[in-house]
């Protein structure tokens, strides 16, 4: 099968036309700046968030407050004062974890529970916080959620996952077809493989291509516009040309309603210098962390502290500028590229029907020195920070899944000082246990990493140092607040305290005893709509029920408690004391170590 597939591919490629889209070169604009140094945010990001703060947040927080008050729980006056003010509004970031489709759906279910458009969420007093969030970070499977939501112009979660039935709209995730093996019919699968390979032809003329490019094209059939059930195997563009830097032109971004999107990436560095701090999955915790955001690709760690404009990704000098390299699903595919972790023996290769690394390399012969398992980017930071950035001398950055260093819930982007995040809603759908439930490992990883790279970042709240510590205090089976006593950075003495962390984990089966649906394997790549709906429904419960109170499986005050957490840093800035239900809530939900 493997060799016959290759044969078909090569035959087709002989007649390859270059109709597909891809990166193009042009003279750089006069004011072009390839690299921006420092740990501050870009002027464009600052402006985006400022506009959101001015035009969107007052209304969004008003709607949210209305939803919280609808639960009938008496709030302390300061909660209302803060949420109704123009100047004291909190800055809320949402971080949603990796873990394949499971994490994407769990994240989607929590967003649904925070969405003002979902009347059940409004009833629970949690609806509206999504619209009031300023930042939204997602990595790996979480990046599929974040990217598909943004590019589809922020539909409701039900429409995002399942489509809305209108053939001209985003058709949903089409999860009943496997991402790599779209068909069990070999002839149909061969067509899919051919199309994927052809779609990267333009890029392959001038840039290295790898399994990451094929992966991005395969993912695009599920997470970007341009594919419906009816056109899954059609020879159409399948969302090629949908650029991450182009999101800013969508109505939901033009109106600044959409939270600022961030997608973390890891680097598979060739040179690991000195002590290695083992991370989760092969990438050391002390390798620099990268991110893609609406405007830039870069690194906030002090070892590099450099950023390049996203629109010109692929560019390496100031004369010839590349555009079109930042294809949305190539970037999200980088954030979910785990191919470098796979067992690469001859036997496993032989067992693989369509090894895309090999197919890409056979179709577009490249230097043997090039890595085919990573997603490859011309290095805009060549020559930058040679004393501290170990890939400074490389012409290619080999980037991979953003959670491979163990930080599978993307919390660190929310600690960038300039982002001024008051509260992080951390959605953890990572499979830490043999049963595929979350047990807190990614929070431990970020806590450890913050001891290595704390400079320029706000303090991360204390969390238990072991999984046993999370389990003993039941921190994953109900929402937990970390950082109720604000933590200060040892280094940034003038900085505000670090954010409060509201942790919502996929940590336990449903309380009502029904069979758990949300703990599927990271590698389950096919879901029926019914399975997805079941997972969304159980996740909605997990995100809206709060803690067990006596014999009650649900905390009627949870909506109010969440609001207490949301305003807590703003309350402290006003020099006011926690009171009323917020005191009860903090006793109930805070972990203080
Ligand atoms: C897809 O269409 C292009 C032209 O747009 C053509 O060159 C290519 O051969 C077609 N591929 C398949 C698999 O039919
Ligand atoms: C994707 O489709 C939605 C409609 O479902 C539309 O609003 C949005 O603008 C499209 N996005 C892109 C990037 O074309
Ligand atoms: C700029 O980069 C392009 C490749 O992107 C290369 O072809 C060109 O020679 C470079 N120009 C200079 C002046 O280095
Ligand atoms: C790699 O795969 C081969 C063949 O399936 C197997 O024998 C070997 O144990 C695997 N190695 C690892 C480290 O998983
Ligand atoms: C495909 O083959 C390459 C070596 O050529 C290997 O590194 C990679 O892990 C394989 N990928 C898969 C998905 O088996
Ligand atoms: C990629 O192709 C080149 C020949 O074009 C070959 O030398 C190299 O070994 C191939 N790399 C892999 C990992 O298969
Ligand atoms: C490697 O480590 C040595 C010793 O700690 C240090 O002097 C050097 O700057 C480091 N280089 C890089 C690229 O990290
Ligand atoms: C989900 O959790 C249940 C209960 O712990 C367990 O029996 C089941 O095997 C888990 N499912 C998966 C796919 O891990
Ligand atoms: C954790 O949950 C179990 C079962 O729900 C309960 O028996 C135990 O008391 C809880 N422990 C703590 C520290 O809350
Ligand atoms: C609200 O969320 C629930 C639970 O997932 C879902 O059943 C319902 O369809 C959603 N409502 C809307 C309007 O999206």
Short mmCIF file of C-alpha atoms in Angstrom, two decimals, residues 4-476:
data_model
loop_
_atom_site.label_atom_id
_atom_site.label_comp_id
_atom_site.label_asym_id
_atom_site.label_seq_id
_atom_site.Cartn_x
_atom_site.Cartn_y
_atom_site.Cartn_z
CA UNK A 4 1.62 1.94 -4.50
CA UNK A 5 0.42 5.15 -2.90
CA UNK A 6 3.76 6.76 -3.57
CA UNK A 7 3.52 5.65 -7.20
CA UNK A 8 0.15 7.30 -7.68
CA UNK A 9 1.42 10.44 -6.00
CA UNK A 10 4.42 10.73 -8.26
CA UNK A 11 2.35 10.15 -11.39
CA UNK A 12 -0.05 12.90 -10.46
CA UNK A 13 2.71 15.28 -9.55
CA UNK A 14 4.22 15.02 -13.01
CA UNK A 15 1.22 16.99 -14.20
CA UNK A 16 1.26 19.35 -11.26
CA UNK A 17 -0.06 22.80 -11.90
CA UNK A 18 0.82 25.58 -9.51
CA UNK A 19 -2.70 26.81 -9.00
CA UNK A 20 -2.56 26.46 -5.22
CA UNK A 21 -1.74 29.38 -2.95
CA UNK A 22 1.39 29.81 -0.91
CA UNK A 23 3.95 32.33 0.29
CA UNK A 24 5.08 35.03 -2.13
CA UNK A 25 8.00 37.47 -2.18
CA UNK A 26 7.92 41.21 -2.60
CA UNK A 27 10.07 44.19 -1.78
CA UNK A 28 9.86 45.00 1.93
CA UNK A 29 7.92 48.12 2.97
CA UNK A 30 10.13 51.14 3.74
CA UNK A 31 9.41 51.02 7.47
CA UNK A 32 9.81 47.24 7.75
CA UNK A 33 11.32 46.02 10.99
CA UNK A 34 12.23 42.32 10.96
CA UNK A 35 12.90 41.97 14.67
CA UNK A 36 11.48 43.82 17.67
CA UNK A 37 13.45 43.16 20.86
CA UNK A 38 12.21 43.12 24.43
CA UNK A 39 9.59 41.65 26.72
CA UNK A 40 7.04 44.36 26.04
CA UNK A 41 4.01 43.74 23.83
CA UNK A 42 3.73 45.19 20.34
CA UNK A 43 2.10 48.56 19.77
CA UNK A 44 -0.55 46.77 17.70
CA UNK A 45 -1.43 44.41 20.55
CA UNK A 46 -1.55 47.29 23.03
CA UNK A 47 -3.86 49.18 20.72
CA UNK A 48 -6.12 46.18 20.09
CA UNK A 49 -6.60 45.53 23.80
CA UNK A 50 -7.05 49.22 24.54
CA UNK A 51 -9.81 49.46 21.94
CA UNK A 52 -11.46 46.36 23.36
CA UNK A 53 -11.24 47.86 26.84
CA UNK A 54 -12.86 51.10 25.69
CA UNK A 55 -15.50 49.91 23.28
CA UNK A 56 -16.38 46.36 24.26
CA UNK A 57 -15.62 45.64 27.91
CA UNK A 58 -18.04 48.07 29.58
CA UNK A 59 -20.99 46.47 27.79
CA UNK A 60 -19.62 42.94 28.08
CA UNK A 61 -19.07 43.17 31.84
CA UNK A 62 -22.50 44.73 32.27
CA UNK A 63 -24.07 41.75 30.52
CA UNK A 64 -21.94 39.38 32.59
CA UNK A 65 -22.93 41.09 35.84
CA UNK A 66 -26.58 40.82 34.82
CA UNK A 67 -26.10 37.08 34.37
CA UNK A 68 -24.39 36.71 37.79
CA UNK A 69 -27.12 38.73 39.50
CA UNK A 70 -29.76 36.58 37.83
CA UNK A 71 -28.76 33.70 40.13
CA UNK A 72 -30.24 35.67 43.04
CA UNK A 73 -27.08 35.43 45.15
CA UNK A 74 -26.42 38.66 47.04
CA UNK A 75 -23.08 40.13 45.84
CA UNK A 76 -20.92 42.50 47.89
CA UNK A 77 -21.26 46.07 46.60
CA UNK A 78 -17.69 46.20 45.34
CA UNK A 79 -18.32 43.41 42.79
CA UNK A 80 -21.02 45.48 41.14
CA UNK A 81 -19.05 48.72 41.44
CA UNK A 82 -16.04 47.20 39.69
CA UNK A 83 -17.99 45.47 36.93
CA UNK A 84 -20.03 48.62 36.25
CA UNK A 85 -17.08 50.98 36.27
CA UNK A 86 -15.25 52.08 33.15
CA UNK A 87 -11.84 52.47 34.70
CA UNK A 88 -11.53 49.55 37.12
CA UNK A 89 -12.57 46.68 34.84
CA UNK A 90 -10.49 43.53 35.32
CA UNK A 91 -8.33 41.98 32.60
CA UNK A 92 -9.33 38.36 32.04
CA UNK A 93 -7.31 35.83 30.05
CA UNK A 94 -8.50 32.36 29.09
CA UNK A 95 -5.98 29.54 28.55
CA UNK A 96 -7.13 26.30 27.01
CA UNK A 97 -4.96 23.21 27.02
CA UNK A 98 -3.67 20.70 24.53
CA UNK A 99 -4.69 17.06 24.35
CA UNK A 100 -6.02 16.48 20.82
CA UNK A 101 -9.74 16.50 20.11
CA UNK A 102 -10.51 15.72 23.76
CA UNK A 103 -8.93 18.99 24.84
CA UNK A 104 -10.47 20.90 21.95
CA UNK A 105 -13.94 19.72 22.96
CA UNK A 106 -13.37 20.18 26.68
CA UNK A 107 -12.15 23.73 26.00
CA UNK A 108 -15.12 24.36 23.73
CA UNK A 109 -17.49 23.10 26.42
CA UNK A 110 -16.03 25.49 29.01
CA UNK A 111 -16.18 28.44 26.58
CA UNK A 112 -19.82 27.52 25.96
CA UNK A 113 -20.43 27.69 29.70
CA UNK A 114 -18.98 31.23 29.72
CA UNK A 115 -20.78 32.42 26.59
CA UNK A 116 -23.40 35.17 26.90
CA UNK A 117 -25.18 33.70 23.89
CA UNK A 118 -25.95 30.44 25.70
CA UNK A 119 -29.09 30.93 27.78
CA UNK A 120 -28.30 27.93 30.01
CA UNK A 121 -24.93 29.50 30.80
CA UNK A 122 -26.61 32.81 31.59
CA UNK A 123 -28.97 31.00 33.97
CA UNK A 124 -26.00 29.51 35.80
CA UNK A 125 -24.47 32.98 36.22
CA UNK A 126 -21.34 32.15 34.22
CA UNK A 127 -22.49 33.27 30.76
CA UNK A 128 -20.89 36.48 29.53
CA UNK A 129 -17.35 36.04 30.83
CA UNK A 130 -16.16 34.83 27.41
CA UNK A 131 -17.20 38.13 25.82
CA UNK A 132 -15.43 40.01 28.64
CA UNK A 133 -12.11 38.16 28.21
CA UNK A 134 -9.28 40.14 26.63
CA UNK A 135 -6.94 37.24 25.75
CA UNK A 136 -7.48 33.67 24.60
CA UNK A 137 -4.53 31.26 24.43
CA UNK A 138 -4.76 27.70 23.14
CA UNK A 139 -2.12 25.18 22.28
CA UNK A 140 -2.12 21.93 20.34
CA UNK A 141 -5.73 20.63 20.36
CA UNK A 142 -6.61 23.87 22.15
CA UNK A 143 -5.14 25.79 19.21
CA UNK A 144 -7.59 24.02 16.88
CA UNK A 145 -10.38 25.43 19.02
CA UNK A 146 -8.90 28.93 19.17
CA UNK A 147 -8.00 29.06 15.46
CA UNK A 148 -11.28 27.65 14.17
CA UNK A 149 -13.29 29.95 16.44
CA UNK A 150 -11.39 33.04 15.28
CA UNK A 151 -11.41 32.27 11.56
CA UNK A 152 -15.13 31.43 11.60
CA UNK A 153 -15.80 34.91 13.05
CA UNK A 154 -16.78 33.69 16.54
CA UNK A 155 -19.84 31.50 16.01
CA UNK A 156 -21.56 29.89 19.02
CA UNK A 157 -19.84 26.72 20.19
CA UNK A 158 -22.68 24.53 18.89
CA UNK A 159 -22.24 26.05 15.43
CA UNK A 160 -18.46 25.92 15.65
CA UNK A 161 -18.38 22.20 16.39
CA UNK A 162 -21.30 21.03 14.27
CA UNK A 163 -21.73 23.78 11.64
CA UNK A 164 -24.99 25.66 11.19
CA UNK A 165 -26.21 23.78 8.13
CA UNK A 166 -25.65 26.75 5.81
CA UNK A 167 -23.32 25.48 3.04
CA UNK A 168 -21.59 28.84 2.70
CA UNK A 169 -20.66 28.97 6.40
CA UNK A 170 -17.99 27.13 8.36
CA UNK A 171 -19.16 23.50 8.30
CA UNK A 172 -18.00 22.48 11.77
CA UNK A 173 -15.12 20.20 12.75
CA UNK A 174 -16.30 17.22 10.67
CA UNK A 175 -14.89 14.94 13.39
CA UNK A 176 -16.35 11.72 11.97
CA UNK A 177 -13.49 11.69 9.45
CA UNK A 178 -9.96 10.98 10.65
CA UNK A 179 -7.54 13.86 10.14
CA UNK A 180 -4.78 11.78 8.47
CA UNK A 181 -6.84 8.90 7.13
CA UNK A 182 -9.86 10.67 5.73
CA UNK A 183 -11.08 7.54 3.98
CA UNK A 184 -10.80 3.80 4.48
CA UNK A 185 -11.21 3.42 0.72
CA UNK A 186 -7.61 3.32 -0.59
CA UNK A 187 -8.47 5.10 -3.83
CA UNK A 188 -10.22 7.93 -2.03
CA UNK A 189 -7.45 8.16 0.55
CA UNK A 190 -4.91 8.34 -2.30
CA UNK A 191 -6.75 11.35 -3.73
CA UNK A 192 -6.66 13.03 -0.30
CA UNK A 193 -2.91 12.40 -0.03
CA UNK A 194 -2.28 13.73 -3.53
CA UNK A 195 -4.24 16.88 -2.85
CA UNK A 196 -2.45 17.54 0.42
CA UNK A 197 0.92 17.17 -1.29
CA UNK A 198 -0.10 19.38 -4.20
CA UNK A 199 -1.36 22.09 -1.88
CA UNK A 200 2.16 22.68 -0.57
CA UNK A 201 3.78 22.83 -4.02
CA UNK A 202 4.06 26.62 -4.17
CA UNK A 203 5.63 26.77 -0.73
CA UNK A 204 8.03 23.93 -1.54
CA UNK A 205 9.57 25.96 -4.36
CA UNK A 206 11.26 28.34 -1.98
CA UNK A 207 10.85 26.99 1.53
CA UNK A 208 11.58 23.80 3.42
CA UNK A 209 8.50 21.58 3.70
CA UNK A 210 7.95 18.74 6.13
CA UNK A 211 5.27 16.64 7.75
CA UNK A 212 4.18 19.89 9.45
CA UNK A 213 2.99 21.30 6.13
CA UNK A 214 1.00 18.20 5.24
CA UNK A 215 -0.45 18.16 8.78
CA UNK A 216 -1.53 21.79 8.47
CA UNK A 217 -3.33 21.06 5.19
CA UNK A 218 -5.02 17.98 6.66
CA UNK A 219 -6.16 19.96 9.74
CA UNK A 220 -7.43 22.79 7.53
CA UNK A 221 -10.17 20.46 6.24
CA UNK A 222 -11.60 20.39 9.77
CA UNK A 223 -10.77 23.70 11.36
CA UNK A 224 -11.00 26.35 8.63
CA UNK A 225 -13.63 27.46 6.13
CA UNK A 226 -13.57 25.87 2.71
CA UNK A 227 -14.52 22.24 3.38
CA UNK A 228 -17.90 20.63 3.91
CA UNK A 229 -18.84 16.98 4.19
CA UNK A 230 -19.70 17.11 0.49
CA UNK A 231 -16.36 18.63 -0.56
CA UNK A 232 -14.01 16.72 1.74
CA UNK A 233 -12.33 14.97 -1.19
CA UNK A 234 -12.92 17.68 -3.78
CA UNK A 235 -9.90 19.30 -5.36
CA UNK A 236 -10.57 22.74 -3.88
CA UNK A 237 -8.40 25.05 -1.79
CA UNK A 238 -9.57 23.75 1.62
CA UNK A 239 -8.87 26.99 3.41
CA UNK A 240 -5.41 27.49 1.92
CA UNK A 241 -4.69 31.19 2.05
CA UNK A 242 -6.55 31.76 5.33
CA UNK A 243 -3.83 33.59 7.22
CA UNK A 244 -3.58 34.10 10.97
CA UNK A 245 -2.47 37.69 10.36
CA UNK A 246 -5.62 38.12 8.25
CA UNK A 247 -7.98 37.50 11.19
CA UNK A 248 -7.70 41.14 12.12
CA UNK A 249 -9.84 41.97 9.07
CA UNK A 250 -12.75 39.77 10.18
CA UNK A 251 -15.75 41.72 11.56
CA UNK A 252 -15.37 40.23 15.07
CA UNK A 253 -11.79 41.55 15.23
CA UNK A 254 -12.53 44.85 13.50
CA UNK A 255 -15.04 45.48 16.30
CA UNK A 256 -12.46 44.30 18.90
CA UNK A 257 -14.98 41.87 20.34
CA UNK A 258 -12.83 38.79 19.85
CA UNK A 259 -10.28 38.11 22.60
CA UNK A 260 -6.66 38.51 21.49
CA UNK A 261 -5.57 35.04 20.27
CA UNK A 262 -2.26 33.44 21.28
CA UNK A 263 -0.86 30.06 20.19
CA UNK A 264 2.28 28.74 22.00
CA UNK A 265 4.96 26.73 20.20
CA UNK A 266 8.04 24.84 21.41
CA UNK A 267 11.40 24.66 19.71
CA UNK A 268 13.11 21.34 19.03
CA UNK A 269 16.58 22.77 19.51
CA UNK A 270 19.64 20.96 18.25
CA UNK A 271 21.78 22.46 20.97
CA UNK A 272 20.86 22.04 24.57
CA UNK A 273 23.35 23.97 26.59
CA UNK A 274 24.33 23.05 30.13
CA UNK A 275 21.78 21.73 32.59
CA UNK A 276 18.69 20.18 31.06
CA UNK A 277 15.47 20.63 32.99
CA UNK A 278 13.32 17.75 31.77
CA UNK A 279 9.89 18.82 30.61
CA UNK A 280 6.88 16.71 29.83
CA UNK A 281 7.57 15.15 26.48
CA UNK A 282 11.15 15.51 25.38
CA UNK A 283 11.52 19.28 25.08
CA UNK A 284 13.43 20.60 28.11
CA UNK A 285 11.65 23.15 30.28
CA UNK A 286 14.59 25.49 29.76
CA UNK A 287 14.27 25.75 26.00
CA UNK A 288 12.79 29.07 24.90
CA UNK A 289 9.05 29.20 24.44
CA UNK A 290 7.61 30.79 21.31
CA UNK A 291 4.16 32.12 20.55
CA UNK A 292 2.13 33.23 17.60
CA UNK A 293 -0.37 35.98 18.27
CA UNK A 294 -2.61 38.15 16.11
CA UNK A 295 0.34 40.36 15.13
CA UNK A 296 3.65 38.63 15.86
CA UNK A 297 5.61 35.42 16.19
CA UNK A 298 8.19 35.60 18.92
CA UNK A 299 9.55 34.73 22.31
CA UNK A 300 9.00 36.54 25.63
CA UNK A 301 11.67 34.63 27.58
CA UNK A 302 14.55 36.88 28.51
CA UNK A 303 17.03 34.56 26.74
CA UNK A 304 15.69 35.77 23.39
CA UNK A 305 13.03 38.46 23.92
CA UNK A 306 12.50 38.97 20.20
CA UNK A 307 9.48 39.15 17.91
CA UNK A 308 8.83 39.31 14.18
CA UNK A 309 5.73 40.62 12.39
CA UNK A 310 3.38 37.70 11.70
CA UNK A 311 2.31 39.06 8.34
CA UNK A 312 5.92 38.78 7.13
CA UNK A 313 6.73 35.42 8.69
CA UNK A 314 9.22 33.58 6.49
CA UNK A 315 11.24 36.77 5.96
CA UNK A 316 14.88 36.85 7.08
CA UNK A 317 16.15 40.24 5.89
CA UNK A 318 14.99 43.79 5.18
CA UNK A 319 15.04 43.64 1.38
CA UNK A 320 12.93 40.70 0.27
CA UNK A 321 9.74 40.23 2.29
CA UNK A 322 7.60 37.11 2.40
CA UNK A 323 3.84 37.17 2.87
CA UNK A 324 1.39 34.28 3.01
CA UNK A 325 3.64 32.06 5.14
CA UNK A 326 1.43 32.37 8.24
CA UNK A 327 -1.30 30.08 7.02
CA UNK A 328 -3.60 29.57 10.01
CA UNK A 329 -3.53 25.80 10.11
CA UNK A 330 0.21 25.59 9.41
CA UNK A 331 0.66 27.56 12.64
CA UNK A 332 -1.95 25.60 14.57
CA UNK A 333 -0.44 22.46 13.05
CA UNK A 334 2.93 23.52 14.44
CA UNK A 335 1.39 23.94 17.87
CA UNK A 336 0.06 20.37 17.52
CA UNK A 337 3.08 18.80 15.81
CA UNK A 338 4.05 15.79 17.89
CA UNK A 339 5.71 13.86 15.07
CA UNK A 340 9.15 14.44 16.57
CA UNK A 341 8.07 12.31 19.52
CA UNK A 342 7.19 9.25 17.53
CA UNK A 343 9.14 6.04 17.54
CA UNK A 344 10.93 6.17 14.24
CA UNK A 345 12.24 2.66 13.80
CA UNK A 346 12.07 1.00 10.41
CA UNK A 347 9.32 -1.27 11.74
CA UNK A 348 7.01 1.56 12.72
CA UNK A 349 7.67 3.23 9.38
CA UNK A 350 6.75 0.09 7.52
CA UNK A 351 3.58 -0.20 9.56
CA UNK A 352 2.54 3.28 8.55
CA UNK A 353 0.44 3.38 5.42
CA UNK A 354 1.12 6.95 4.47
CA UNK A 355 4.12 8.43 6.20
CA UNK A 356 3.79 12.05 5.27
CA UNK A 357 7.38 12.92 6.23
CA UNK A 358 8.59 10.45 3.66
CA UNK A 359 5.97 11.38 1.07
CA UNK A 360 6.74 15.09 1.37
CA UNK A 361 10.46 14.45 1.05
CA UNK A 362 9.99 12.14 -1.94
CA UNK A 363 7.72 14.62 -3.66
CA UNK A 364 9.91 17.64 -2.94
CA UNK A 365 13.47 16.37 -2.55
CA UNK A 366 15.35 18.40 0.03
CA UNK A 367 18.63 18.55 1.86
CA UNK A 368 19.24 15.46 4.01
CA UNK A 369 20.15 17.86 6.82
CA UNK A 370 16.58 19.11 7.05
CA UNK A 371 14.32 17.79 9.77
CA UNK A 372 11.15 16.34 8.32
CA UNK A 373 9.37 15.67 11.62
CA UNK A 374 9.26 19.31 12.83
CA UNK A 375 7.51 22.38 11.38
CA UNK A 376 10.22 24.50 9.81
CA UNK A 377 10.47 28.29 9.75
CA UNK A 378 13.19 30.49 8.22
CA UNK A 379 14.83 31.93 11.35
CA UNK A 380 14.06 35.66 11.64
CA UNK A 381 16.20 35.71 14.81
CA UNK A 382 19.41 34.58 13.12
CA UNK A 383 22.31 36.22 14.92
CA UNK A 384 20.13 37.54 17.76
CA UNK A 385 21.21 36.94 21.38
CA UNK A 386 23.97 34.43 20.49
CA UNK A 387 25.10 34.18 24.12
CA UNK A 388 21.73 33.03 25.40
CA UNK A 389 19.64 31.82 22.45
CA UNK A 390 21.07 28.49 21.45
CA UNK A 391 19.47 28.45 17.98
CA UNK A 392 20.75 31.92 17.12
CA UNK A 393 23.13 30.45 14.54
CA UNK A 394 20.50 28.32 12.80
CA UNK A 395 18.90 29.37 9.52
CA UNK A 396 15.83 27.25 10.26
CA UNK A 397 13.77 27.17 13.45
CA UNK A 398 12.40 23.66 14.01
CA UNK A 399 9.17 24.23 15.91
CA UNK A 400 6.83 21.68 17.46
CA UNK A 401 3.81 21.18 19.71
CA UNK A 402 3.55 23.97 22.27
CA UNK A 403 3.04 21.54 25.14
CA UNK A 404 6.03 19.29 24.62
CA UNK A 405 7.91 20.99 27.45
CA UNK A 406 5.13 19.87 29.82
CA UNK A 407 3.31 23.21 29.93
CA UNK A 408 0.27 21.80 28.17
CA UNK A 409 -2.05 24.46 29.58
CA UNK A 410 -0.74 27.71 28.07
CA UNK A 411 -0.38 29.83 31.20
CA UNK A 412 2.91 31.59 30.66
CA UNK A 413 1.67 33.92 27.88
CA UNK A 414 -0.71 35.33 30.51
CA UNK A 415 2.24 36.28 32.73
CA UNK A 416 3.77 38.72 30.24
CA UNK A 417 3.96 41.87 32.36
CA UNK A 418 2.50 44.19 29.74
CA UNK A 419 -0.58 42.03 29.30
CA UNK A 420 -1.63 43.03 32.83
CA UNK A 421 -3.76 39.93 33.27
CA UNK A 422 -5.68 39.98 36.57
CA UNK A 423 -7.26 36.56 36.33
CA UNK A 424 -6.55 33.50 34.19
CA UNK A 425 -9.32 31.03 33.48
CA UNK A 426 -7.18 27.89 33.05
CA UNK A 427 -8.96 25.08 31.20
CA UNK A 428 -7.04 21.84 31.68
CA UNK A 429 -8.06 18.93 29.44
CA UNK A 430 -4.69 17.19 29.57
CA UNK A 431 -4.56 13.39 29.99
CA UNK A 432 -2.33 13.08 33.05
CA UNK A 433 -3.83 9.84 34.41
CA UNK A 434 -4.13 6.40 32.76
CA UNK A 435 -7.87 7.16 32.53
CA UNK A 436 -7.14 10.29 30.50
CA UNK A 437 -8.18 12.74 33.21
CA UNK A 438 -6.25 15.89 34.14
CA UNK A 439 -4.27 15.72 37.38
CA UNK A 440 -2.42 19.06 37.46
CA UNK A 441 0.87 18.21 35.70
CA UNK A 442 0.83 21.23 33.42
CA UNK A 443 0.45 23.66 36.33
CA UNK A 444 3.39 22.00 38.04
CA UNK A 445 5.42 22.39 34.83
CA UNK A 446 4.70 26.13 34.63
CA UNK A 447 5.53 26.54 38.31
CA UNK A 448 8.88 24.82 37.71
CA UNK A 449 9.61 26.77 34.55
CA UNK A 450 8.95 30.07 36.30
CA UNK A 451 11.87 29.25 38.55
CA UNK A 452 14.08 29.05 35.46
CA UNK A 453 12.83 32.02 33.41
CA UNK A 454 11.09 34.41 35.81
CA UNK A 455 12.60 37.67 34.56
CA UNK A 456 10.20 40.10 32.92
CA UNK A 457 7.17 37.99 33.77
CA UNK A 458 4.59 38.37 36.51
CA UNK A 459 4.65 35.86 39.36
CA UNK A 460 2.85 32.56 38.91
CA UNK A 461 0.67 31.60 41.90
CA UNK A 462 1.82 28.74 44.08
CA UNK A 463 0.34 25.36 43.15
CA UNK A 464 1.10 21.94 44.67
CA UNK A 465 4.48 20.54 43.67
CA UNK A 466 3.20 17.01 43.04
CA UNK A 467 0.23 15.32 41.42
CA UNK A 468 -0.44 13.68 44.76
CA UNK A 469 -0.80 17.17 46.23
CA UNK A 470 -3.49 18.03 43.67
CA UNK A 471 -5.29 14.75 44.29
CA UNK A 472 -5.19 14.96 48.09
CA UNK A 473 -6.97 18.31 48.05
CA UNK A 474 -9.40 17.36 45.23
CA UNK A 475 -8.19 20.30 43.13
CA UNK A 476 -9.09 18.75 39.79
#
